[in-house]
Coordinates of C-alpha atoms and ligand atoms in Angstrom, one line a residue:
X1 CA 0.0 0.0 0.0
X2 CA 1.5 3.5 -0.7
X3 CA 2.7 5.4 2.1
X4 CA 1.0 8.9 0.5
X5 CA -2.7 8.2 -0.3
X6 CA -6.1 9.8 -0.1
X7 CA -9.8 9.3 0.1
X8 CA -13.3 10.9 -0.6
X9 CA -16.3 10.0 -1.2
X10 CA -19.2 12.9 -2.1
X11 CA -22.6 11.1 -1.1
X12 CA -24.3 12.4 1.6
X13 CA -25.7 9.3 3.2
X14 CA -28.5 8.7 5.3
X15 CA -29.2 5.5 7.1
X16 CA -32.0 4.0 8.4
X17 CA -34.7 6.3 8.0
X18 CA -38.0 5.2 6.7
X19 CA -37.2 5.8 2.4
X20 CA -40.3 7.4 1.9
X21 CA -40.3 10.5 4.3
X22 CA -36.4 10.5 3.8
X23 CA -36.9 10.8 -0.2
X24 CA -39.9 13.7 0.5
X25 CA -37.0 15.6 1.9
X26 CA -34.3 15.1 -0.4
X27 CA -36.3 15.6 -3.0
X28 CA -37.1 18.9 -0.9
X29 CA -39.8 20.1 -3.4
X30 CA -37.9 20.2 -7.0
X31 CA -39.4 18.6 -10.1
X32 CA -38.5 14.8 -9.9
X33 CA -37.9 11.6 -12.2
X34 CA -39.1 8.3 -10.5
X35 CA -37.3 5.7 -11.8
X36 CA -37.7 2.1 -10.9
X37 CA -39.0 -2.0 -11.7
X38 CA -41.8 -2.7 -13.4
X39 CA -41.7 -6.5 -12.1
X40 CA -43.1 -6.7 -8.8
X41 CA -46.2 -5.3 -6.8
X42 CA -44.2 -3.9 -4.4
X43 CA -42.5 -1.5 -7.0
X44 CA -46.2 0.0 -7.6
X45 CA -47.5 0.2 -3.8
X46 CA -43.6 2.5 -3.5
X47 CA -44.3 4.6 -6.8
X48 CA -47.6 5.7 -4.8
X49 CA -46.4 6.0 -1.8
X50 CA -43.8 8.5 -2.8
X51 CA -45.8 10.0 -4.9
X52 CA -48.0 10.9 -2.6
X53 CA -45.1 12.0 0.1
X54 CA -42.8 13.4 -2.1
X55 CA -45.1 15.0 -4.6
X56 CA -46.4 13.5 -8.2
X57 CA -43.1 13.1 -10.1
X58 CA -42.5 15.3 -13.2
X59 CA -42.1 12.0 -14.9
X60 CA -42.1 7.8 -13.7
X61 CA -39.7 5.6 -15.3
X62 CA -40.1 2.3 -15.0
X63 CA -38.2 0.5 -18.1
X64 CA -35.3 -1.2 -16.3
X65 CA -34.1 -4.4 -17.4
X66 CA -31.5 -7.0 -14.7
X67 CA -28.3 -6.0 -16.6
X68 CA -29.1 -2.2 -18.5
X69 CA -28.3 -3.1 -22.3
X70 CA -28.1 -0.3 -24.9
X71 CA -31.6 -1.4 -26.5
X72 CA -32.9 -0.7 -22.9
X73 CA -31.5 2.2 -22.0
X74 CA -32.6 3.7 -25.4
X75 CA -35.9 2.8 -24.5
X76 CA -35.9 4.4 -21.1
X77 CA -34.3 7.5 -22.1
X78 CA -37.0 7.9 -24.3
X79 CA -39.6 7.6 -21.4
X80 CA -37.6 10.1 -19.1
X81 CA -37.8 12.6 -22.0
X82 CA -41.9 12.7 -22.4
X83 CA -41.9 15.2 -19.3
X84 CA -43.1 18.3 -19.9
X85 CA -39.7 20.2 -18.8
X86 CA -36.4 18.2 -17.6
X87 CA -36.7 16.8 -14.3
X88 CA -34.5 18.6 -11.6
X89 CA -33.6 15.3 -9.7
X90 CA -33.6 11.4 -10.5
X91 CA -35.1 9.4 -7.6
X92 CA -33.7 5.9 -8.3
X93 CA -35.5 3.2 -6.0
X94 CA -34.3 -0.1 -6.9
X95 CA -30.9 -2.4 -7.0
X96 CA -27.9 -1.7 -8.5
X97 CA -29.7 -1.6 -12.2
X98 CA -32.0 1.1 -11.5
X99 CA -28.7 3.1 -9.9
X100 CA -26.9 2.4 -13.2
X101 CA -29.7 3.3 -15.6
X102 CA -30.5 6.1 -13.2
X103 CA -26.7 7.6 -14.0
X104 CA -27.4 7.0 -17.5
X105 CA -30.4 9.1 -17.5
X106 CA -28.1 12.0 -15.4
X107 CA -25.6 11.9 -18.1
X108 CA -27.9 11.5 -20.8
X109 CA -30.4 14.0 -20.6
X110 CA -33.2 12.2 -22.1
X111 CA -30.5 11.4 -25.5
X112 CA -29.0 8.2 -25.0
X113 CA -26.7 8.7 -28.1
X114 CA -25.0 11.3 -25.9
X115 CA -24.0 8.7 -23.8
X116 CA -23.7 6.3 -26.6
X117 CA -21.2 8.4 -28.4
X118 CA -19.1 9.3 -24.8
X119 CA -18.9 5.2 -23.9
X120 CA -17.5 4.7 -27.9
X121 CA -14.9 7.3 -26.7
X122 CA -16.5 8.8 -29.8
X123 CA -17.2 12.3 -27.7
X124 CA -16.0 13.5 -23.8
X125 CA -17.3 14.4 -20.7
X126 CA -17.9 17.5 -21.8
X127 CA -21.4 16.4 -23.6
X128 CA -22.9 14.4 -20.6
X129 CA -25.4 16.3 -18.9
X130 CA -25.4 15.6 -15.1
X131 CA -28.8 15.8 -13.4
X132 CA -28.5 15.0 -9.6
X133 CA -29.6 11.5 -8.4
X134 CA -30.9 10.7 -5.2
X135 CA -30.6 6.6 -4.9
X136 CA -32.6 4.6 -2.5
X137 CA -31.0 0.7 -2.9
X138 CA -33.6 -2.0 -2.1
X139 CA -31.3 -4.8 -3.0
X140 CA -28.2 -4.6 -0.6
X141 CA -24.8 -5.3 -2.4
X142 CA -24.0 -3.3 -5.6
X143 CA -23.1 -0.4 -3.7
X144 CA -24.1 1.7 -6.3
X145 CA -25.7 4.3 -4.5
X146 CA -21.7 5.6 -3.3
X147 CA -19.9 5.3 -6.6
X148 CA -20.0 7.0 -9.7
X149 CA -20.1 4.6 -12.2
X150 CA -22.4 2.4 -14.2
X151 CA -22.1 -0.9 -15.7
X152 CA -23.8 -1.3 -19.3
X153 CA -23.8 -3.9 -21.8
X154 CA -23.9 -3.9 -25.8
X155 CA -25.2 -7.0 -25.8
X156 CA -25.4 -7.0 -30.2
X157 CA -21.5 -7.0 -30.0
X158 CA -21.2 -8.6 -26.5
X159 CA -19.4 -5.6 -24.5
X160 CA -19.2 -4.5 -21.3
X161 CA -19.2 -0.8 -21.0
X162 CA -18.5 1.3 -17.5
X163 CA -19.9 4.7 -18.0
X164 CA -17.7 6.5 -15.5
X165 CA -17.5 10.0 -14.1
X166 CA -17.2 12.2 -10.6
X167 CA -20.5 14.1 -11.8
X168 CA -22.3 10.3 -11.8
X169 CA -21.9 10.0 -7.7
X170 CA -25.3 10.3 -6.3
X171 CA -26.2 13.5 -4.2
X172 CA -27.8 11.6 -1.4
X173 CA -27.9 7.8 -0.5
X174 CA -30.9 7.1 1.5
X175 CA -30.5 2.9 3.0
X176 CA -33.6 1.6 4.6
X177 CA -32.7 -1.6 5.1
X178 CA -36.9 -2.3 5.4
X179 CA -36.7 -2.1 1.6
X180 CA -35.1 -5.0 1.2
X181 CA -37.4 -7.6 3.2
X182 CA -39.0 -8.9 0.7
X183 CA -36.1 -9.5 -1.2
X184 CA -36.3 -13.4 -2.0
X185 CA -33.8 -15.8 -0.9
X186 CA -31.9 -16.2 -4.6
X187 CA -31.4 -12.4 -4.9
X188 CA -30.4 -11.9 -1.0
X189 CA -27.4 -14.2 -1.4
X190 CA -26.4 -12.8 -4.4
X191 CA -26.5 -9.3 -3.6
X192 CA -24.8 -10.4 -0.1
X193 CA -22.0 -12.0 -2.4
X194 CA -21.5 -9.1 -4.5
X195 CA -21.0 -7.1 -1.2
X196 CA -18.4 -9.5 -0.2
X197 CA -16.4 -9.4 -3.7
X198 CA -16.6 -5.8 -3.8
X199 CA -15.0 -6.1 -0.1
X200 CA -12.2 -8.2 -1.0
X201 CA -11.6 -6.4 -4.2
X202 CA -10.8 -3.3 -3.3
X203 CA -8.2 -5.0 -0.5
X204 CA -6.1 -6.9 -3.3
X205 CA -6.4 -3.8 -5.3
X206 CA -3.3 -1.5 -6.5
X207 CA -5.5 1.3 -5.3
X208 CA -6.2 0.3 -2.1
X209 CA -5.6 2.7 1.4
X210 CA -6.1 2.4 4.3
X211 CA -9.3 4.0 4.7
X212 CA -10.9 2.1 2.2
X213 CA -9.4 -1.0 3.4
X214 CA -10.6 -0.3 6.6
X215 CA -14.0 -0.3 5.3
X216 CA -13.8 -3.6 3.5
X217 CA -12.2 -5.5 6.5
X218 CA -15.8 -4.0 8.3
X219 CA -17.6 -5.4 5.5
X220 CA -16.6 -8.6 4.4
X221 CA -16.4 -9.8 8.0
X222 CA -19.9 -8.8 8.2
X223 CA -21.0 -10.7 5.4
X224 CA -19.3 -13.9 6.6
X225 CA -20.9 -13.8 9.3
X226 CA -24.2 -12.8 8.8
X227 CA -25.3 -13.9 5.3
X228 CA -25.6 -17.3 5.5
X229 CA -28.0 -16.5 9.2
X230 CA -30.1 -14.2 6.6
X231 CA -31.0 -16.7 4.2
X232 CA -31.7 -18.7 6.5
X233 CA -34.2 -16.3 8.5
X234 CA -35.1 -14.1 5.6
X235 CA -37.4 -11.6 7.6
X236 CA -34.8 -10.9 10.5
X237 CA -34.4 -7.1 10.5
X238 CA -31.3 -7.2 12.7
X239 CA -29.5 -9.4 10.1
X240 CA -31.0 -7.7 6.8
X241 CA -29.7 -3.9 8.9
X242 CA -26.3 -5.9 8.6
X243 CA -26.5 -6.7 5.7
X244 CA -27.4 -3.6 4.3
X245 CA -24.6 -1.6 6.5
X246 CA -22.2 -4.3 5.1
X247 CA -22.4 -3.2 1.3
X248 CA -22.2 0.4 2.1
X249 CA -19.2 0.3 3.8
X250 CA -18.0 -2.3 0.9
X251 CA -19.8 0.1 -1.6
X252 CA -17.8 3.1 0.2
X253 CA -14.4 1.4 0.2
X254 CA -14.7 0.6 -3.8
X255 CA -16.2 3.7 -4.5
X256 CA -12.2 4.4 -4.6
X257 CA -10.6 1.6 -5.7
X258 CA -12.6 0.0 -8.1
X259 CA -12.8 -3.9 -8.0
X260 CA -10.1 -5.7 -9.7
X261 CA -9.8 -9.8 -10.8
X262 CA -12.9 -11.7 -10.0
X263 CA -15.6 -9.1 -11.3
X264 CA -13.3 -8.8 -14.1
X265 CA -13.6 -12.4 -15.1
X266 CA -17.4 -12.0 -14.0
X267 CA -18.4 -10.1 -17.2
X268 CA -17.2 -13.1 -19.9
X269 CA -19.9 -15.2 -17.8
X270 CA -23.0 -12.5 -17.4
X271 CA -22.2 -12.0 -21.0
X272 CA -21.9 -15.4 -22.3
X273 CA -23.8 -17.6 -20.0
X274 CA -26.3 -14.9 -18.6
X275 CA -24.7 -15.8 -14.9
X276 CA -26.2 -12.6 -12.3
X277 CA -24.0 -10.7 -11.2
X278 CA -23.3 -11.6 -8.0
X279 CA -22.7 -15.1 -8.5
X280 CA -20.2 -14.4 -11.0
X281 CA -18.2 -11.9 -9.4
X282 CA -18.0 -14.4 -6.1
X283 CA -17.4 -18.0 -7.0
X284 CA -14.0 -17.5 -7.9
X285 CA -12.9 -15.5 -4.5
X286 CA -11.6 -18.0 -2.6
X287 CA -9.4 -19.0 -5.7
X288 CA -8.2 -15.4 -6.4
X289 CA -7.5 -14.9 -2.5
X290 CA -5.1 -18.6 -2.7
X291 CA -3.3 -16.4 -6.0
X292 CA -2.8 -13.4 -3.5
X293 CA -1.2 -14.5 -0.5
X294 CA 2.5 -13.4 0.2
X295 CA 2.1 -11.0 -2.6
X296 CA 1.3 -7.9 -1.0
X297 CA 2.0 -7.0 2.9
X298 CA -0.9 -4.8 3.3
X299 CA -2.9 -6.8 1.8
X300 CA -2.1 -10.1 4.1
X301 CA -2.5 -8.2 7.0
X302 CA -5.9 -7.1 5.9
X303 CA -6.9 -10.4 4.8
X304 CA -5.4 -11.7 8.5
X305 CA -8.4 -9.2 10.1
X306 CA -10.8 -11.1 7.9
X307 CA -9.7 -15.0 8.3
X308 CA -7.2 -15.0 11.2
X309 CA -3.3 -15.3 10.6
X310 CA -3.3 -18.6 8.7
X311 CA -4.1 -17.5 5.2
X312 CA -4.4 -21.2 3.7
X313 CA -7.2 -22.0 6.1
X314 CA -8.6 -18.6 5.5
X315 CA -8.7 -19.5 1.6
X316 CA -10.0 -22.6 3.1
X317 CA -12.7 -20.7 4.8
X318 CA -13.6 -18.9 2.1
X319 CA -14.2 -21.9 0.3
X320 CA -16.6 -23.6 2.7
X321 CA -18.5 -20.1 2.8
X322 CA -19.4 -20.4 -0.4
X323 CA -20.0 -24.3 -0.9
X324 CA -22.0 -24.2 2.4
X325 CA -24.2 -21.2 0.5
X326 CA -24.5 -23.8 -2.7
X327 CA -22.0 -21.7 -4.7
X328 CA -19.8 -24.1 -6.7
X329 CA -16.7 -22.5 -7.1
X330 CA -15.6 -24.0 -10.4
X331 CA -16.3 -22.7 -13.7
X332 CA -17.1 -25.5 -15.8
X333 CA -20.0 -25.7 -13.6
X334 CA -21.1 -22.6 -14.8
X335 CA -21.1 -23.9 -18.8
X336 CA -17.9 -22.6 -19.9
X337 CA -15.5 -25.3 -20.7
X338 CA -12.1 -25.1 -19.4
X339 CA -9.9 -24.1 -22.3
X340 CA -12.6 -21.0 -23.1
X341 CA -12.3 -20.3 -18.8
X342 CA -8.1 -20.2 -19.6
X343 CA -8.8 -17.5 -22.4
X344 CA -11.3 -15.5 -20.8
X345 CA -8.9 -15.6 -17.1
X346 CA -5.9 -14.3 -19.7
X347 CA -8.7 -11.5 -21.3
X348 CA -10.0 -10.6 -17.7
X349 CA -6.3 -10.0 -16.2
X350 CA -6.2 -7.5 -19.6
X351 CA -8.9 -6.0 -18.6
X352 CA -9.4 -2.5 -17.0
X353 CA -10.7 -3.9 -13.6
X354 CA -8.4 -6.9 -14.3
X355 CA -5.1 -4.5 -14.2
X356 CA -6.0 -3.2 -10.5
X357 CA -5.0 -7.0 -9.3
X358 CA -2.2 -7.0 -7.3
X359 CA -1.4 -10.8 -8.1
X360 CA 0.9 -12.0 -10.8
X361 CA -0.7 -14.1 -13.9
X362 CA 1.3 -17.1 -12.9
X363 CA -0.4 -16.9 -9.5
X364 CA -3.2 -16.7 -10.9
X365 CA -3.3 -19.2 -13.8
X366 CA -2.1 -21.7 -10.6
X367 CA -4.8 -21.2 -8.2
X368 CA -8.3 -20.0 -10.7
X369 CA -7.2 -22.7 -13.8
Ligands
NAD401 N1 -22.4 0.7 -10.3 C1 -21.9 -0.1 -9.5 O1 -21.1 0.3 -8.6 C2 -22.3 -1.6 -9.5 C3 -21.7 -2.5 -8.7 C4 -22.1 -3.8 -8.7 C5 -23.2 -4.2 -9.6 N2 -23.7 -3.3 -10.4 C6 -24.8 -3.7 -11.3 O2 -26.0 -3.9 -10.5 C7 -26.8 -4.8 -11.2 C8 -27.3 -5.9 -10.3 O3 -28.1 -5.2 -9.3 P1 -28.9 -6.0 -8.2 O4 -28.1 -7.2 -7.8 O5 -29.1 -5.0 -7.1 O6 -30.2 -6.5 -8.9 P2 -31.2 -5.8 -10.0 O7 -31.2 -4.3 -9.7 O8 -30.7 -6.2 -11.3 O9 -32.6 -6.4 -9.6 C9 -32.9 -7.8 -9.9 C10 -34.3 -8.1 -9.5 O10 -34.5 -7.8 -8.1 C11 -35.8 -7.4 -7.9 N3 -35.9 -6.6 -6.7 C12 -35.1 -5.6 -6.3 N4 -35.4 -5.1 -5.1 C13 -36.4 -5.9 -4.7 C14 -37.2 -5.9 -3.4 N5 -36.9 -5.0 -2.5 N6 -38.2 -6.8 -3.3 C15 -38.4 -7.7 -4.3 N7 -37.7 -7.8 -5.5 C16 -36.7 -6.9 -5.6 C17 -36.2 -6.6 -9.1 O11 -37.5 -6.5 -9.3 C18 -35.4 -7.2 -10.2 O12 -36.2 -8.1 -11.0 C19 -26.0 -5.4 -12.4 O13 -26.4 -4.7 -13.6 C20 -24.6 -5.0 -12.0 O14 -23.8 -4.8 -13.2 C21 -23.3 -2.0 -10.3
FE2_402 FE1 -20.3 -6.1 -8.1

């Protein structure tokens, strides 16, 4: 870890109010977009609920698809621009892919080839617009609500795009962890995972500090300890409180770093064997954490806070975690056979979230192959 260093994060965060009255005064009176699922009853009884508390938005959004493709996005700039005068905040209430087509509507003012054309490095920052977001997660692990990018796929061309800039960090971050209780079991344990990864990422991560190490040490011991208790006992306040605490604090610590090896080799398998997200930015942690140790002293000593001093029981550990939560932690078991998994382990170290690994390829090719 570098002896000079420095963090920020810029999201006012606000936890454990009740959403609704904390959105009516965030939102504070100014014209709003409402953006959020279409799939679920729940979504509907929240779009009237803050309507009614907040005030009727200038505009509700509710085209989000799992993994925001460009074909989407299109079509939900499209719906965002049929208010009658530009919204003056986005209100995102959902998981991580409303918070990522939310910051696509901020930079793209209603004109997704705006953002089209910046993510082709075809135009710069200069063109995004950058209307304020106010995010309210109700899935707890992408941390999306304190960083200030956004994951988007072409999925014609099979790309993964991250649409990345300081204007794209929300203005408030308002965690009720209430909105996650009816989260099912499925989508609990992978948004838990994802928490976990984004933890351990930004510890064997070239831009890791102490500060945001700090956080993810926090985090990722939370997770192991209370994750598998919450899928277990899925209405348990306490635990889902954790939980939701948990990927903040892991949201907050990658907010700076960015995550490195195992959500880089998660995008070949979203994109070519649909895997969600956080099952394929997990499954391969306890191999990447065996290609780590004795490379990095910072890093050990973090990793020591998390599994104890003996880092080969602590990959060990690791392992069980995810076995005992029914993750398999090989590929093939995931469809991709292994000489495609050797390619797409060489493509992901390549990769921009691939080249913040602090691990060497050999490592690597010994412990995830
Ligand atoms: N920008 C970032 O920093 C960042 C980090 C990690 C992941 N991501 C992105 O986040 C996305 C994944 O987000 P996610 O895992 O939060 O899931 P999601 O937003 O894709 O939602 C998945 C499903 O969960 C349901 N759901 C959400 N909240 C619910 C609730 N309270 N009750 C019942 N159902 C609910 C939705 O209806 C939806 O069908 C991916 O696109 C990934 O790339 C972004
Ligand atoms: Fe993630």
């Amino acid at each position: 870890m570098a002896v000079s260093w420095k963090y920020a994060n810029p999201v006012e965060v606000t936890f454990g109010a009740s959403a609704v009255s904390a959105i009516r005064d965030k939102v504070a009176g100014r014209s709003y977009c409402l953006l959020t699922y279409n799939d679920h009853p729940y979504f509907d009884e929240m779009v009237a609920a803050i309507s009614s508390e907040a005030g009727v938005p200038a505009v509700v959004v509710r085209d989000v698809e799992p993994n925001p493709s460009f074909d989407g996005l299109r079509i939900a700039c499209r719906s965002y621009g049929t208010a009658a005068s530009p919204p003056e905040v986005i209100v995102a209430f959902g998981g991580g892919s409303v918070i990522d087509t939310a910051k696509v509507l901020a930079a793209a003012g209603g004109d997704f080839a705006r953002v089209q054309a910046f993510l082709e490095g075809r135009a710069d920052a200069e063109t995004l617009s950058a209307t304020p977001i106010i995010a309210v997660p109700t899935t707890f692990g992408t941390g999306s609500e304190v960083t200030s990018w956004a994951t988007v796929w072409d999925t014609e061309i099979k790309k993964k795009y991250s649409l990345n800039h300081e204007s794209l960090y929300p203005q408030h971050a308002i965690i009720d962890p209430m909105t996650s209780l009816g989260v099912p079991r499925a989508l609990t344990l992978a948004t838990g995972l994802d928490t976990l990864s984004h933890a351990l990422e930004s510890i064997w991560n070239v831009n890791a500090n102490p500060v945001s190490t700090n956080h993810a040490v926090f985090a990722a011991r939370e997770i192991l300890d209370a994750l598998p208790k919450l899928v277990e006992q899925l209405d348990d306040v306490d635990l889902r409180t954790r939980v939701a605490r948990a990927s903040l604090f892991a949201g907050l610590a990658f907010s700076n770093t960015k995550t490195s090896l195992a959500h880089s080799l998660s995008y070949y398998l979203t994109l070519h064997h649909g895997t969600v997200h956080g099952i394929a930015c997990s499954f391969t942690l306890s191999a990447v954490m065996r290609s780590v140790i004795g490379q990095n002293e910072a890093c050990d000593a973090a990793l020591a806070r998390i599994f104890g001093g003996d880092l080969s029981k602590g990959v060990e550990q690791l392992e069980a975690f995810l076995t005992g939560l029914g993750i398999s932690t090989r590929a093939t078991d995931y469809g991709v056979t292994h000489e495609n998994w050797i390619a797409a382990i060489d493509d992901a170290l390549d990769g921009e979230r691939g080249r913040n690994f602090i691990s060497t390829r050999a490592a690597v090719l010994a412990a995830v192959a």
